[in-house]
Structures are given as C-alpha cells and as structure tokens.
PDB file of C-alpha atoms in Angstrom:
ATOM      1  CA  MET A   1     -52.572  -5.672  45.859  1.00 36.00           C
ATOM      2  CA  LYS A   2     -51.471  -3.346  48.679  1.00 37.00           C
ATOM      3  CA  ASN A   3     -52.032  -0.073  46.785  1.00 36.00           C
ATOM      4  CA  LEU A   4     -49.194  -0.814  44.359  1.00 36.00           C
ATOM      5  CA  ASN A   5     -50.999   1.082  41.607  1.00 36.00           C
ATOM      6  CA  TYR A   6     -49.558   4.252  43.121  1.00 36.00           C
ATOM      7  CA  PHE A   7     -46.080   2.996  43.984  1.00 38.00           C
ATOM      8  CA  VAL A   8     -45.230   1.141  40.761  1.00 38.00           C
ATOM      9  CA  PRO A   9     -45.339   4.204  38.471  1.00 39.00           C
ATOM     10  CA  VAL A  10     -43.595   6.378  41.059  1.00 42.00           C
ATOM     11  CA  PHE A  11     -40.657   4.000  41.382  1.00 44.00           C
ATOM     12  CA  GLN A  12     -40.316   3.367  37.686  1.00 43.00           C
ATOM     13  CA  VAL A  13     -40.360   7.090  36.978  1.00 43.00           C
ATOM     14  CA  ALA A  14     -37.766   7.538  39.725  1.00 46.00           C
ATOM     15  CA  LEU A  15     -35.622   4.801  38.199  1.00 47.00           C
ATOM     16  CA  SER A  16     -35.624   6.412  34.774  1.00 45.00           C
ATOM     17  CA  ALA A  17     -35.061   9.861  36.192  1.00 43.00           C
ATOM     18  CA  PHE A  18     -32.205   8.518  38.318  1.00 45.00           C
ATOM     19  CA  VAL A  19     -30.179   7.630  35.255  1.00 43.00           C
ATOM     20  CA  LEU A  20     -31.624   9.747  32.456  1.00 46.00           C
ATOM     21  CA  PRO A  21     -31.301  13.345  33.632  1.00 44.00           C
ATOM     22  CA  LEU A  22     -30.837  15.145  30.297  1.00 42.00           C
ATOM     23  CA  LEU A  23     -27.298  13.836  29.994  1.00 42.00           C
ATOM     24  CA  GLY A  24     -24.839  15.271  27.518  1.00 43.00           C
ATOM     25  CA  SER A  25     -24.676  11.999  25.554  1.00 44.00           C
ATOM     26  CA  SER A  26     -25.641  12.733  21.952  1.00 43.00           C
ATOM     27  CA  SER A  27     -26.837   9.152  21.363  1.00 44.00           C
ATOM     28  CA  LEU A  28     -29.088   9.345  24.410  1.00 45.00           C
ATOM     29  CA  LEU A  29     -30.562  12.655  23.364  1.00 46.00           C
ATOM     30  CA  ALA A  30     -30.997  11.473  19.770  1.00 55.00           C
ATOM     31  CA  ASN A  31     -33.036   8.417  20.767  1.00 64.00           C
ATOM     32  CA  PRO A  32     -33.313   7.874  24.536  1.00 66.00           C
ATOM     33  CA  VAL A  33     -35.664   4.920  24.102  1.00 72.00           C
ATOM     34  CA  ASN A  34     -32.708   2.821  22.884  1.00 79.00           C
ATOM     35  CA  VAL A  35     -31.478   2.523  26.481  1.00 83.00           C
ATOM     36  CA  ILE A  36     -34.793   1.214  27.859  1.00 85.00           C
ATOM     37  CA  VAL A  37     -35.810  -2.447  27.829  1.00 90.00           C
ATOM     38  CA  GLY A  38     -39.136  -3.965  28.745  1.00 89.00           C
ATOM     39  CA  LEU A  39     -38.983  -6.508  31.549  1.00 91.00           C
ATOM     40  CA  GLU A  40     -41.326  -9.454  32.005  1.00 92.00           C
ATOM     41  CA  VAL A  41     -40.973 -11.695  35.042  1.00 92.00           C
ATOM     42  CA  LYS A  42     -42.709 -14.962  35.905  1.00 93.00           C
ATOM     43  CA  ILE A  43     -43.100 -15.827  39.575  1.00 91.00           C
ATOM     44  CA  PRO A  44     -43.802 -19.354  40.900  1.00 91.00           C
ATOM     45  CA  VAL A  45     -47.301 -19.681  42.401  1.00 91.00           C
ATOM     46  CA  THR A  46     -45.682 -20.915  45.629  1.00 92.00           C
ATOM     47  CA  ALA A  47     -43.491 -17.797  46.002  1.00 87.00           C
ATOM     48  CA  ARG A  48     -44.026 -15.611  49.070  1.00 87.00           C
ATOM     49  CA  THR A  49     -44.921 -12.578  46.908  1.00 82.00           C
ATOM     50  CA  ALA A  50     -47.043 -14.456  44.359  1.00 83.00           C
ATOM     51  CA  ALA A  51     -50.382 -13.580  45.967  1.00 84.00           C
ATOM     52  CA  SER A  52     -49.637  -9.872  46.457  1.00 82.00           C
ATOM     53  CA  LEU A  53     -47.502  -9.055  43.394  1.00 80.00           C
ATOM     54  CA  GLY A  54     -47.961 -11.956  40.977  1.00 79.00           C
ATOM     55  CA  ASN A  55     -46.119 -11.943  37.656  1.00 83.00           C
ATOM     56  CA  ARG A  56     -44.517  -8.587  36.948  1.00 86.00           C
ATOM     57  CA  ARG A  57     -43.825  -6.205  34.078  1.00 86.00           C
ATOM     58  CA  GLY A  58     -41.656  -3.145  34.115  1.00 86.00           C
ATOM     59  CA  ASN A  59     -38.643  -1.385  32.669  1.00 87.00           C
ATOM     60  CA  GLY A  60     -34.903  -1.634  32.836  1.00 90.00           C
ATOM     61  CA  ILE A  61     -32.119   0.673  31.755  1.00 88.00           C
ATOM     62  CA  VAL A  62     -29.216  -0.918  29.886  1.00 91.00           C
ATOM     63  CA  ILE A  63     -25.985  -0.019  31.697  1.00 90.00           C
ATOM     64  CA  ASP A  64     -23.258  -1.884  29.770  1.00 91.00           C
ATOM     65  CA  ASP A  65     -22.343  -3.651  26.528  1.00 91.00           C
ATOM     66  CA  GLU A  66     -22.911  -7.069  28.151  1.00 93.00           C
ATOM     67  CA  GLY A  67     -26.695  -6.593  28.229  1.00 93.00           C
ATOM     68  CA  ARG A  68     -27.004  -5.807  31.937  1.00 94.00           C
ATOM     69  CA  ALA A  69     -29.961  -3.647  32.908  1.00 93.00           C
ATOM     70  CA  LEU A  70     -30.790  -1.749  36.095  1.00 91.00           C
ATOM     71  CA  THR A  71     -34.373  -2.117  37.313  1.00 91.00           C
ATOM     72  CA  ILE A  72     -36.508  -1.843  40.424  1.00 86.00           C
ATOM     73  CA  GLY A  73     -35.688  -4.808  42.617  1.00 87.00           C
ATOM     74  CA  TYR A  74     -39.180  -5.938  43.573  1.00 85.00           C
ATOM     75  CA  LEU A  75     -39.808  -6.800  39.916  1.00 88.00           C
ATOM     76  CA  ILE A  76     -37.205  -9.555  40.028  1.00 91.00           C
ATOM     77  CA  LEU A  77     -37.701 -10.908  43.563  1.00 87.00           C
ATOM     78  CA  GLU A  78     -38.426 -14.654  43.475  1.00 88.00           C
ATOM     79  CA  ALA A  79     -38.272 -14.725  39.660  1.00 90.00           C
ATOM     80  CA  SER A  80     -38.390 -18.122  37.975  1.00 92.00           C
ATOM     81  CA  LYS A  81     -38.185 -16.670  34.454  1.00 95.00           C
ATOM     82  CA  VAL A  82     -37.062 -13.254  33.202  1.00 96.00           C
ATOM     83  CA  SER A  83     -37.182 -11.839  29.688  1.00 96.00           C
ATOM     84  CA  LEU A  84     -36.207  -8.486  28.211  1.00 95.00           C
ATOM     85  CA  ALA A  85     -37.737  -6.738  25.191  1.00 91.00           C
ATOM     86  CA  ASP A  86     -35.543  -4.372  23.185  1.00 86.00           C
ATOM     87  CA  VAL A  87     -36.469  -1.278  21.186  1.00 80.00           C
ATOM     88  CA  ASP A  88     -37.517  -3.439  18.216  1.00 82.00           C
ATOM     89  CA  GLY A  89     -39.809  -5.560  20.412  1.00 84.00           C
ATOM     90  CA  LYS A  90     -37.520  -8.600  20.207  1.00 91.00           C
ATOM     91  CA  THR A  91     -37.756 -10.626  23.421  1.00 94.00           C
ATOM     92  CA  VAL A  92     -34.696 -12.396  24.805  1.00 96.00           C
ATOM     93  CA  PRO A  93     -34.236 -14.543  27.926  1.00 97.00           C
ATOM     94  CA  ALA A  94     -32.450 -12.949  30.873  1.00 97.00           C
ATOM     95  CA  THR A  95     -31.195 -13.881  34.315  1.00 96.00           C
ATOM     96  CA  VAL A  96     -31.154 -12.081  37.651  1.00 95.00           C
ATOM     97  CA  ILE A  97     -27.639 -10.916  38.548  1.00 94.00           C
ATOM     98  CA  GLY A  98     -28.436  -9.314  41.887  1.00 92.00           C
ATOM     99  CA  TYR A  99     -30.717  -7.317  44.128  1.00 89.00           C
ATOM    100  CA  ASP A 100     -29.565  -4.584  46.523  1.00 87.00           C
ATOM    101  CA  ARG A 101     -31.831  -4.305  49.561  1.00 81.00           C
ATOM    102  CA  ASP A 102     -30.334  -0.943  50.565  1.00 77.00           C
ATOM    103  CA  THR A 103     -31.313   0.837  47.349  1.00 78.00           C
ATOM    104  CA  GLY A 104     -34.135  -1.404  46.160  1.00 81.00           C
ATOM    105  CA  PHE A 105     -32.522  -1.743  42.727  1.00 87.00           C
ATOM    106  CA  GLY A 106     -31.785  -4.960  40.871  1.00 92.00           C
ATOM    107  CA  ILE A 107     -29.648  -6.018  37.918  1.00 95.00           C
ATOM    108  CA  VAL A 108     -30.662  -8.469  35.188  1.00 96.00           C
ATOM    109  CA  GLN A 109     -28.608  -9.641  32.222  1.00 96.00           C
ATOM    110  CA  ALA A 110     -29.752 -10.640  28.751  1.00 96.00           C
ATOM    111  CA  LEU A 111     -28.631 -14.175  27.858  1.00 97.00           C
ATOM    112  CA  THR A 112     -28.446 -13.395  24.137  1.00 94.00           C
ATOM    113  CA  THR A 113     -27.756 -10.291  22.062  1.00 90.00           C
ATOM    114  CA  LEU A 114     -29.994  -7.360  22.887  1.00 87.00           C
ATOM    115  CA  GLN A 115     -30.609  -4.429  20.519  1.00 86.00           C
ATOM    116  CA  ALA A 116     -30.003  -1.639  23.031  1.00 86.00           C
ATOM    117  CA  GLU A 117     -27.467   1.059  23.822  1.00 85.00           C
ATOM    118  CA  PRO A 118     -25.902   1.299  27.276  1.00 88.00           C
ATOM    119  CA  VAL A 119     -26.260   4.611  29.067  1.00 84.00           C
ATOM    120  CA  ALA A 120     -23.695   6.242  31.306  1.00 76.00           C
ATOM    121  CA  LEU A 121     -25.098   6.792  34.776  1.00 72.00           C
ATOM    122  CA  GLY A 122     -25.828  10.415  35.584  1.00 74.00           C
ATOM    123  CA  ASP A 123     -25.148  12.330  38.781  1.00 76.00           C
ATOM    124  CA  SER A 124     -28.535  12.860  40.385  1.00 76.00           C
ATOM    125  CA  SER A 125     -27.026  14.897  43.241  1.00 78.00           C
ATOM    126  CA  LYS A 126     -26.869  17.864  40.842  1.00 79.00           C
ATOM    127  CA  LEU A 127     -30.624  17.848  40.212  1.00 79.00           C
ATOM    128  CA  GLN A 128     -32.513  20.648  41.905  1.00 83.00           C
ATOM    129  CA  VAL A 129     -36.145  21.578  42.282  1.00 85.00           C
ATOM    130  CA  GLY A 130     -37.204  22.895  38.880  1.00 86.00           C
ATOM    131  CA  SER A 131     -34.795  20.691  36.893  1.00 83.00           C
ATOM    132  CA  GLN A 132     -36.317  19.287  33.718  1.00 82.00           C
ATOM    133  CA  LEU A 133     -35.914  15.575  32.972  1.00 78.00           C
ATOM    134  CA  ARG A 134     -37.118  13.159  30.343  1.00 75.00           C
ATOM    135  CA  VAL A 135     -38.587   9.810  31.320  1.00 75.00           C
ATOM    136  CA  VAL A 136     -39.037   6.903  28.971  1.00 73.00           C
ATOM    137  CA  SER A 137     -40.988   3.670  29.255  1.00 72.00           C
ATOM    138  CA  ARG A 138     -41.545   0.646  27.067  1.00 70.00           C
ATOM    139  CA  GLU A 139     -45.211   1.115  28.029  1.00 66.00           C
ATOM    140  CA  THR A 140     -45.722   4.647  26.685  1.00 56.00           C
ATOM    141  CA  ASP A 141     -45.343   4.188  22.942  1.00 58.00           C
ATOM    142  CA  SER A 142     -41.590   4.808  23.331  1.00 61.00           C
ATOM    143  CA  VAL A 143     -42.055   8.576  23.438  1.00 70.00           C
ATOM    144  CA  PRO A 144     -39.905  10.473  25.965  1.00 74.00           C
ATOM    145  CA  GLN A 145     -41.986  12.621  28.309  1.00 75.00           C
ATOM    146  CA  GLU A 146     -40.731  15.715  30.085  1.00 77.00           C
ATOM    147  CA  VAL A 147     -41.154  16.065  33.832  1.00 79.00           C
ATOM    148  CA  ILE A 148     -40.044  18.647  36.382  1.00 82.00           C
ATOM    149  CA  VAL A 149     -38.416  17.925  39.747  1.00 80.00           C
ATOM    150  CA  MET A 150     -40.924  19.335  42.246  1.00 80.00           C
ATOM    151  CA  ASP A 151     -39.188  18.357  45.495  1.00 78.00           C
ATOM    152  CA  ARG A 152     -36.269  16.411  46.948  1.00 77.00           C
ATOM    153  CA  GLU A 153     -36.588  14.790  50.356  1.00 78.00           C
ATOM    154  CA  ASN A 154     -35.646  11.533  52.030  1.00 74.00           C
ATOM    155  CA  PHE A 155     -38.071   8.686  51.414  1.00 70.00           C
ATOM    156  CA  ALA A 156     -38.742   5.628  53.575  1.00 71.00           C
ATOM    157  CA  GLY A 157     -41.088   2.970  52.216  1.00 64.00           C
ATOM    158  CA  TYR A 158     -43.103   0.636  54.415  1.00 60.00           C
ATOM    159  CA  TRP A 159     -41.381  -2.324  52.734  1.00 59.00           C
ATOM    160  CA  SER A 160     -37.997  -1.452  54.325  1.00 62.00           C
ATOM    161  CA  ILE A 161     -36.511   0.807  51.678  1.00 63.00           C
ATOM    162  CA  TYR A 162     -34.835   4.134  52.316  1.00 63.00           C
ATOM    163  CA  TRP A 163     -33.767   6.517  49.550  1.00 65.00           C
ATOM    164  CA  LYS A 164     -31.712   9.555  50.423  1.00 66.00           C
ATOM    165  CA  MET A 165     -32.885  12.594  48.472  1.00 62.00           C
ATOM    166  CA  PRO A 166     -34.943  11.052  45.662  1.00 63.00           C
ATOM    167  CA  PHE A 167     -37.039  13.439  43.621  1.00 59.00           C
ATOM    168  CA  LEU A 168     -40.760  13.941  43.380  1.00 61.00           C
ATOM    169  CA  LEU A 169     -41.764  14.622  39.799  1.00 62.00           C
ATOM    170  CA  HIS A 170     -44.530  16.531  38.087  1.00 59.00           C
ATOM    171  CA  GLN A 171     -45.409  15.590  34.537  1.00 62.00           C
ATOM    172  CA  LEU A 172     -45.803  18.265  31.906  1.00 55.00           C
ATOM    173  CA  PHE A 173     -47.840  16.038  29.609  1.00 48.00           C
ATOM    174  CA  GLN A 174     -51.125  14.588  30.795  1.00 46.00           C
ATOM    175  CA  HIS A 175     -50.662  11.473  28.663  1.00 42.00           C
ATOM    176  CA  LEU A 176     -47.730  10.023  30.590  1.00 42.00           C
ATOM    177  CA  ARG A 177     -49.435   6.695  31.185  1.00 38.00           C
ATOM    178  CA  GLY A 178     -47.694   5.372  34.273  1.00 35.00           C
ATOM    179  CA  PRO A 179     -44.236   3.840  34.378  1.00 37.00           C
ATOM    180  CA  GLY A 180     -41.187   5.902  33.568  1.00 38.00           C
TER     181      GLY A 180
END
C-alpha cells in the first residue's frame, strides 16, 4: 500500500477543513457531525487499483438536500458498490455522480433518504496561518476536534494532483485518530 497510511488522514482532514471552517451556520456549530457521512466502497478484484487500494472507507460532506456528498475522489475510483452511513448509523446505497481529476474530489449521491444536513461551502481563501478549524469524522466517535492552520502552500501529489494553497494542519488534541 504505497504509504497511504500518511496520505489518507491528511486528505480527509483537508477535505473536512475545506468545507467546515468555523462557518457562521448555527446548525453546523450546534452539531457539525450532522453534515458528515461515512462512506464505504467496494472495488472489483479485477480493478486497476484493487491490489494497491482495495475496498475503501472514508468520509463525505453532505452538500445539498438531494443527498449529494463531497468526498476525496480516490475513494470512489472504480467503485462497484457505494454506501453512505448517516449520523444515526443507518446505511443507505449510493451512486457515484462524478470525479474531478483537477481537484481530486468526487461526488456521490444517496439513493434513498439520508439523515443528514447539507452544509454551505465555506471560503477557504480567507483562512490564514493560525486560523482555528474543527474537523469531524465518522471514525472519531463523532466528536469535532480543533486544529490550527500551520501553513499554506501549493501541493503536488505524485498521483497527478495539484492543490493551490491547501492548508497544513496541527491538531490540538492528541486523540484525533486519523481521518477528518
């Protein structure tokens, strides 16, 4: 597994931080975990990425009332089956809507009703070094964790991804167990 143990948490934290920067939405601040869904993806054994990535688990952020969720694109590449888990743990089938190679993000859509609140996208260009954010994961007992933006610089990944001015984060709590 080409050192993905490092990259997976970094990208999922970046995804959450990209859209959850302490927004003024009272519903988000009251219970930010309501916007996060768990993502489980099955990959055919014959898929090109099956040997290196296998089946995948991650997070998505609900972005509209139709059950669409933004996620990291590699999670959904070559997917044969996708499911989403809401805040109550209810799992529903989903489908891949699209993958954007330029940003590395993907969109999935729940095929049935999902118990989740959509979040308005934030403006990450306003984040500066020292900004405080909260990251949330379906994998961390649904407890928001605070992080600080430590740096902002262009990022090019070896897998042909380029992000202009993403942020490098430092966690304030030692028990942030991976994905954001």
